[in-house]
Amino acid sequence: DNSGDIFILENEKTVRYLQFKDKKAGRINCILPDPADPGNIYMATGDSSIYSCSVGDSLKVLKKTDISPLSQVQQFEYIDGDLWICTRNGIGVMDEKGFHKLENIPMDNSIGHVMTDYEGNLWFTSTRQGVMKIVPNQFSNIFERFKLPEAVVNSTCRYGNRLFIATDTGLTVLDEKGVVFSIPLTKAVTASGVPLEAADLVELLDGCRIRSIIRDSLGRLWISTWRSHGLLRYDKGKLTAFTVEDGLFSDQVRIVYECRDGSMLVACTGGVNVIEKDRVTRSYGEQDGITNTEVLTVAETDKGDILIGTDGGGIFVFSGE
């Protein structure tokens, strides 16, 4: 009521009249029954506190929550298990993790009401700023979740229970526990059999620009690097590198594509190489009529034709017959 106290009606009769004893906190100006705990209420006064109270012969404060810098609650609303709080100077929400103030929103003054629609969108009204709609984000920011620095991501690939992320500055690997900092190598050689001084995949690719990562039908990862290690194939701890010395046009590899027969098409600066059983067996380049050999992508059609997409030179088609 106007004095800041609460009266309870039951069967058209006033059955209780309750006063809030903490007069320093101000008058009660907002209440909401707690749907998760019958017999209790949420209550707010003119300060920056929310009270969880039991309602009996008197009001008993069970918990006091500071919501500063918000103050003067105008309305509570319980939506999908969270307590939404409309105040004179902003919007807050209480969930299982505690209280959070909404940031980076256009409405921050005299918020009086909140409701949800059938799609789960939240609608807020303000006597000074109109109506605001908040739509739930259908996406999650993995880098934000795992507190990773921002990076340009060129490709992602699932490998077992891990997510491999190709960036301009190296390889990031995540599992259900967080960042995987090390992937030990049991063997590392070039396709020609030359040993490589590499003991860990993540360490090897640190600082390298990775253009793409794909998983083939045999469960192996193909990692396309740019001006560093050529094309890498990772298979359960074993690493094989395909380089210029092994027949690639260049070490500027953009992407690989697995054909139906299991061969791999490698798109790189200079053209397209074909890898079969650890060997470069065919190549499509300038000598084959590709006038622009800055190849961006490659694919195989249902008929077996090879499509080669270039950087400004159009698409070149080579018959699979």
Coordinates of N, CA and C in Angstrom, one line a residue, residues 87-232:
T87 N 14.1 -1.5 -13.1 CA 14.3 -0.5 -12.1 C 14.3 0.9 -12.8
R88 N 14.5 1.9 -12.0 CA 14.5 3.3 -12.5 C 15.7 3.6 -13.4
N89 N 16.8 2.8 -13.2 CA 18.0 3.1 -14.0 C 18.7 1.9 -14.7
G90 N 17.9 0.9 -15.0 CA 18.4 -0.2 -15.8 C 17.7 -1.5 -15.5
I91 N 18.2 -2.5 -16.1 CA 17.6 -3.9 -16.1 C 18.6 -4.9 -15.5
G92 N 18.1 -5.7 -14.6 CA 19.0 -6.8 -14.1 C 18.3 -8.1 -14.1
V93 N 19.0 -9.2 -13.9 CA 18.5 -10.5 -13.8 C 19.2 -11.3 -12.8
M94 N 18.5 -12.1 -12.0 CA 19.0 -13.0 -11.1 C 18.8 -14.5 -11.5
D95 N 19.9 -15.2 -11.7 CA 19.9 -16.6 -12.1 C 20.6 -17.4 -11.1
E96 N 20.9 -18.7 -11.4 CA 21.6 -19.6 -10.5 C 23.0 -19.1 -10.1
K97 N 23.6 -18.3 -10.9 CA 24.9 -17.8 -10.7 C 24.9 -16.5 -9.9
G98 N 23.8 -15.8 -9.7 CA 23.7 -14.6 -9.0 C 23.1 -13.5 -9.8
F99 N 23.4 -12.2 -9.4 CA 22.8 -11.1 -10.0 C 23.7 -10.5 -11.1
H100 N 23.0 -10.1 -12.2 CA 23.8 -9.5 -13.4 C 23.0 -8.3 -13.9
K101 N 23.7 -7.3 -14.1 CA 23.1 -6.1 -14.7 C 23.3 -6.2 -16.2
L102 N 22.3 -5.9 -17.0 CA 22.4 -5.9 -18.5 C 23.2 -4.7 -19.0
E103 N 24.2 -5.0 -19.8 CA 25.0 -4.0 -20.3 C 24.8 -3.8 -21.8
N104 N 25.2 -2.7 -22.4 CA 25.2 -2.4 -23.8 C 23.8 -2.6 -24.4
I105 N 22.8 -2.0 -23.7 CA 21.4 -2.0 -24.2 C 20.9 -0.5 -24.3
P106 N 20.0 -0.2 -25.2 CA 19.6 1.2 -25.4 C 18.6 1.7 -24.3
M107 N 18.1 0.8 -23.5 CA 17.1 1.2 -22.5 C 17.7 1.2 -21.1
D108 N 17.7 2.3 -20.5 CA 18.4 2.3 -19.1 C 17.7 3.3 -18.2
N109 N 16.4 3.7 -18.5 CA 15.8 4.7 -17.7 C 14.3 4.4 -17.5
S110 N 13.8 4.4 -16.3 CA 12.4 4.3 -16.0 C 11.8 3.0 -16.7
I111 N 12.4 1.9 -16.4 CA 11.8 0.6 -17.0 C 10.8 0.1 -16.1
G112 N 9.5 0.0 -16.6 CA 8.4 -0.3 -15.7 C 7.9 -1.8 -15.9
H113 N 8.1 -2.4 -17.0 CA 7.5 -3.7 -17.2 C 8.4 -4.6 -18.1
V114 N 8.2 -5.9 -17.9 CA 8.9 -6.9 -18.8 C 7.9 -8.0 -19.0
M115 N 7.9 -8.6 -20.2 CA 7.1 -9.8 -20.5 C 7.8 -10.6 -21.6
T116 N 7.4 -11.8 -21.7 CA 7.9 -12.7 -22.8 C 6.9 -13.2 -23.7
D117 N 7.2 -13.4 -25.0 CA 6.2 -13.9 -26.0 C 6.5 -15.3 -26.2
Y118 N 5.7 -15.9 -27.2 CA 5.7 -17.3 -27.4 C 7.1 -17.8 -28.0
E119 N 7.9 -16.9 -28.6 CA 9.2 -17.3 -29.1 C 10.3 -17.1 -28.1
G120 N 10.0 -16.7 -26.9 CA 11.0 -16.5 -25.9 C 11.7 -15.2 -25.9
N121 N 11.2 -14.2 -26.8 CA 11.7 -12.9 -26.8 C 11.3 -12.1 -25.6
L122 N 12.1 -11.2 -25.1 CA 11.7 -10.4 -23.9 C 11.4 -9.0 -24.4
W123 N 10.3 -8.4 -23.9 CA 9.8 -7.1 -24.2 C 9.8 -6.2 -22.9
F124 N 10.4 -5.1 -23.0 CA 10.5 -4.1 -21.9 C 9.9 -2.8 -22.3
T125 N 9.3 -2.2 -21.4 CA 8.7 -0.8 -21.6 C 9.3 0.2 -20.7
S126 N 9.4 1.4 -21.2 CA 10.0 2.5 -20.4 C 9.1 3.7 -20.6
T127 N 8.8 4.4 -19.5 CA 7.9 5.6 -19.7 C 8.7 6.8 -20.4
R128 N 10.0 6.6 -20.5 CA 10.8 7.7 -21.1 C 11.4 7.2 -22.5
Q129 N 11.6 5.9 -22.6 CA 12.4 5.5 -23.8 C 11.6 4.5 -24.7
G130 N 10.3 4.3 -24.4 CA 9.5 3.5 -25.3 C 9.6 2.0 -25.1
V131 N 9.7 1.2 -26.1 CA 9.6 -0.3 -26.0 C 10.9 -0.9 -26.6
M132 N 11.4 -1.9 -25.9 CA 12.6 -2.6 -26.3 C 12.4 -4.1 -26.4
K133 N 12.9 -4.7 -27.4 CA 12.8 -6.2 -27.6 C 14.2 -6.8 -27.6
I134 N 14.3 -7.9 -26.7 CA 15.6 -8.6 -26.7 C 15.4 -10.0 -27.2
V135 N 16.1 -10.4 -28.2 CA 16.0 -11.7 -28.8 C 17.1 -12.6 -28.3
P136 N 16.7 -13.8 -27.9 CA 17.8 -14.8 -27.4 C 18.8 -15.1 -28.5
N137 N 20.0 -15.1 -28.2 CA 21.1 -15.4 -29.1 C 21.1 -16.9 -29.4
Q138 N 21.0 -17.3 -30.7 CA 21.0 -18.7 -31.1 C 22.4 -19.3 -31.2
F139 N 23.4 -18.4 -30.9 CA 24.8 -18.8 -31.1 C 25.6 -18.6 -29.8
S140 N 26.6 -19.3 -29.6 CA 27.5 -19.1 -28.4 C 28.9 -18.8 -28.9
N141 N 29.6 -17.8 -28.3 CA 30.9 -17.4 -28.6 C 31.9 -18.3 -27.9
I142 N 32.5 -19.3 -28.6 CA 33.4 -20.2 -28.0 C 34.6 -19.5 -27.4
F143 N 35.2 -18.5 -28.1 CA 36.4 -17.9 -27.7 C 36.0 -17.1 -26.4
E144 N 34.9 -16.5 -26.3 CA 34.5 -15.9 -25.0 C 34.3 -16.9 -23.9
R145 N 33.7 -18.0 -24.2 CA 33.4 -19.0 -23.2 C 34.7 -19.5 -22.6
F146 N 35.7 -19.8 -23.4 CA 37.0 -20.3 -22.9 C 38.0 -19.2 -22.7
K147 N 37.6 -17.9 -22.7 CA 38.5 -16.8 -22.4 C 39.7 -16.8 -23.3
L148 N 39.5 -17.0 -24.6 CA 40.6 -17.0 -25.6 C 40.7 -15.6 -26.2
P149 N 41.9 -15.2 -26.6 CA 42.0 -13.9 -27.2 C 41.4 -14.0 -28.6
E150 N 40.9 -12.8 -29.1 CA 40.2 -12.8 -30.4 C 41.2 -13.2 -31.5
A151 N 40.7 -13.9 -32.5 CA 41.6 -14.3 -33.6 C 40.7 -14.5 -34.9
V152 N 41.4 -14.4 -36.0 CA 40.7 -14.6 -37.3 C 40.6 -16.2 -37.5
V153 N 39.4 -16.7 -37.6 CA 39.2 -18.1 -37.7 C 38.9 -18.4 -39.2
N154 N 39.7 -19.3 -39.8 CA 39.6 -19.7 -41.2 C 38.8 -21.0 -41.4
S155 N 38.8 -21.9 -40.4 CA 38.2 -23.2 -40.6 C 38.1 -23.8 -39.2
T156 N 37.1 -24.7 -39.1 CA 37.0 -25.6 -37.9 C 36.7 -27.0 -38.3
C157 N 37.0 -27.9 -37.5 CA 36.8 -29.4 -37.8 C 36.7 -30.2 -36.5
R158 N 35.7 -31.0 -36.4 CA 35.6 -32.0 -35.3 C 36.5 -33.2 -35.5
Y159 N 37.2 -33.5 -34.5 CA 38.1 -34.7 -34.6 C 37.9 -35.4 -33.2
G160 N 37.2 -36.5 -33.2 CA 36.8 -37.2 -32.0 C 36.0 -36.3 -31.1
N161 N 36.4 -36.1 -29.9 CA 35.7 -35.2 -29.0 C 36.4 -33.9 -28.9
R162 N 37.2 -33.6 -29.9 CA 37.9 -32.3 -29.9 C 37.4 -31.4 -31.1
L163 N 37.6 -30.1 -30.9 CA 37.3 -29.2 -32.0 C 38.6 -28.5 -32.4
F164 N 39.0 -28.7 -33.6 CA 40.3 -28.1 -34.1 C 39.9 -26.8 -34.8
I165 N 40.5 -25.7 -34.4 CA 40.2 -24.3 -35.0 C 41.5 -23.8 -35.7
A166 N 41.3 -23.5 -36.9 CA 42.4 -22.9 -37.7 C 42.4 -21.4 -37.7
T167 N 43.4 -20.8 -37.3 CA 43.5 -19.3 -37.2 C 44.7 -18.8 -38.0
D168 N 44.8 -17.5 -38.1 CA 45.9 -16.9 -38.8 C 47.2 -16.9 -37.9
T169 N 47.0 -17.3 -36.7 CA 48.2 -17.4 -35.8 C 48.5 -18.7 -35.2
G170 N 47.9 -19.8 -35.7 CA 48.1 -21.1 -35.2 C 46.9 -21.9 -35.1
L171 N 47.1 -23.1 -34.3 CA 46.0 -24.0 -34.1 C 45.5 -23.9 -32.7
T172 N 44.2 -23.8 -32.5 CA 43.6 -23.9 -31.2 C 42.7 -25.2 -31.2
V173 N 42.9 -25.9 -30.1 CA 42.2 -27.2 -29.9 C 41.4 -27.1 -28.6
L174 N 40.1 -27.5 -28.7 CA 39.3 -27.5 -27.5 C 38.6 -28.9 -27.3
D175 N 38.4 -29.2 -26.1 CA 37.6 -30.4 -25.8 C 36.6 -30.0 -24.7
E176 N 35.8 -30.9 -24.1 CA 34.8 -30.6 -23.2 C 35.3 -29.9 -21.9
K177 N 36.6 -30.0 -21.6 CA 37.2 -29.4 -20.4 C 37.8 -28.1 -20.7
G178 N 38.1 -27.7 -22.0 CA 38.6 -26.4 -22.3 C 39.7 -26.6 -23.3
V179 N 40.7 -25.7 -23.2 CA 41.8 -25.6 -24.2 C 42.8 -26.8 -24.0
V180 N 43.1 -27.4 -25.2 CA 44.1 -28.5 -25.2 C 45.4 -27.9 -25.7
F181 N 46.4 -27.8 -24.8 CA 47.6 -27.1 -25.1 C 48.6 -27.9 -25.8
S182 N 48.5 -29.3 -25.8 CA 49.5 -30.1 -26.4 C 48.9 -31.3 -27.1
I183 N 49.4 -31.6 -28.3 CA 49.0 -32.8 -29.0 C 50.3 -33.5 -29.4
P184 N 50.8 -34.4 -28.6 CA 52.1 -35.0 -28.9 C 52.1 -35.8 -30.2
L185 N 53.2 -35.8 -30.9 CA 53.4 -36.6 -32.1 C 54.3 -37.8 -31.9
T186 N 53.9 -38.9 -32.3 CA 54.7 -40.1 -32.2 C 55.6 -40.3 -33.4
K187 N 55.3 -39.6 -34.5 CA 56.1 -39.7 -35.7 C 55.8 -38.5 -36.6
A188 N 56.9 -37.9 -37.2 CA 56.7 -36.8 -38.1 C 57.7 -36.9 -39.2
V189 N 57.2 -37.1 -40.4 CA 58.1 -37.2 -41.6 C 57.4 -36.5 -42.8
T190 N 58.2 -36.2 -43.8 CA 57.6 -35.7 -45.1 C 57.1 -36.9 -45.9
A191 N 56.4 -36.6 -46.9 CA 55.9 -37.7 -47.8 C 57.0 -38.5 -48.4
S192 N 58.2 -37.8 -48.5 CA 59.4 -38.5 -49.1 C 60.1 -39.3 -48.1
G193 N 59.7 -39.2 -46.8 CA 60.3 -40.0 -45.8 C 61.4 -39.3 -45.0
V194 N 61.5 -38.0 -45.2 CA 62.5 -37.2 -44.4 C 62.0 -36.9 -43.1
P195 N 62.7 -37.2 -42.0 CA 62.2 -36.9 -40.6 C 62.1 -35.4 -40.4
L196 N 61.0 -35.0 -39.6 CA 60.8 -33.7 -39.2 C 61.1 -33.5 -37.7
E197 N 61.7 -32.4 -37.4 CA 61.9 -32.1 -36.0 C 60.6 -31.5 -35.4
A198 N 59.7 -32.3 -35.1 CA 58.4 -31.9 -34.5 C 58.0 -33.0 -33.5
A199 N 57.7 -32.5 -32.3 CA 57.2 -33.4 -31.2 C 55.8 -33.1 -30.8
D200 N 55.3 -32.0 -31.2 CA 53.9 -31.6 -30.8 C 53.2 -30.8 -31.9
L201 N 52.0 -31.1 -32.2 CA 51.3 -30.5 -33.3 C 51.0 -29.0 -33.0
V202 N 50.5 -28.8 -31.8 CA 50.1 -27.4 -31.5 C 51.4 -26.5 -31.5
E203 N 52.5 -27.0 -30.9 CA 53.7 -26.2 -30.9 C 54.2 -26.0 -32.3
L204 N 54.2 -27.0 -33.2 CA 54.7 -26.9 -34.6 C 53.9 -25.8 -35.3
L205 N 52.6 -25.7 -35.1 CA 51.8 -24.7 -35.8 C 51.7 -23.3 -35.1
D206 N 52.4 -23.2 -34.0 CA 52.3 -21.9 -33.3 C 52.8 -20.8 -34.2
G207 N 51.9 -19.7 -34.4 CA 52.3 -18.6 -35.3 C 52.1 -18.8 -36.8
C208 N 51.7 -20.0 -37.2 CA 51.4 -20.3 -38.6 C 50.0 -19.9 -39.0
R209 N 49.9 -19.5 -40.2 CA 48.6 -19.2 -40.8 C 48.0 -20.5 -41.4
I210 N 46.9 -20.9 -40.8 CA 46.2 -22.2 -41.3 C 45.0 -21.8 -42.1
R211 N 44.9 -22.2 -43.3 CA 43.8 -21.8 -44.2 C 42.6 -22.7 -44.0
S212 N 42.8 -24.0 -43.8 CA 41.7 -24.9 -43.7 C 42.1 -26.2 -43.0
I213 N 41.1 -26.9 -42.4 CA 41.3 -28.2 -41.8 C 40.1 -29.0 -42.2
I214 N 40.3 -30.2 -42.7 CA 39.2 -31.1 -43.0 C 39.5 -32.5 -42.5
R215 N 38.5 -33.3 -42.3 CA 38.7 -34.7 -41.9 C 38.2 -35.6 -43.1
D216 N 39.1 -36.5 -43.5 CA 38.7 -37.4 -44.7 C 37.9 -38.6 -44.2
S217 N 37.6 -39.4 -45.2 CA 36.8 -40.6 -44.9 C 37.5 -41.6 -44.1
L218 N 38.8 -41.6 -43.9 CA 39.5 -42.5 -43.1 C 39.8 -41.9 -41.7
G219 N 39.2 -40.7 -41.4 CA 39.3 -40.1 -40.1 C 40.6 -39.4 -39.9
R220 N 41.3 -39.0 -41.0 CA 42.6 -38.3 -40.9 C 42.3 -36.8 -41.1
L221 N 43.1 -36.0 -40.4 CA 43.0 -34.5 -40.6 C 44.0 -34.0 -41.6
W222 N 43.5 -33.1 -42.5 CA 44.4 -32.5 -43.5 C 44.4 -31.0 -43.1
I223 N 45.6 -30.5 -42.9 CA 45.8 -29.1 -42.4 C 46.6 -28.4 -43.5
S224 N 45.9 -27.4 -44.0 CA 46.5 -26.5 -45.1 C 47.2 -25.3 -44.5
T225 N 48.5 -25.2 -44.6 CA 49.2 -24.1 -44.0 C 49.6 -23.1 -45.2
W226 N 49.9 -21.9 -44.8 CA 50.3 -20.9 -45.7 C 51.7 -20.4 -45.5
R227 N 52.5 -20.7 -46.5 CA 53.9 -20.3 -46.4 C 54.7 -20.7 -45.2
S228 N 54.4 -22.0 -44.7 CA 55.1 -22.5 -43.6 C 55.4 -23.9 -43.7
H229 N 54.5 -24.8 -43.5 CA 54.7 -26.3 -43.5 C 54.0 -27.0 -44.7
G230 N 53.5 -26.3 -45.7 CA 52.9 -27.0 -46.8 C 51.5 -27.6 -46.3
L231 N 51.3 -28.8 -46.8 CA 50.1 -29.6 -46.4 C 50.4 -30.7 -45.4
L232 N 49.7 -30.7 -44.2 CA 50.0 -31.6 -43.2 C 48.9 -32.6 -43.0

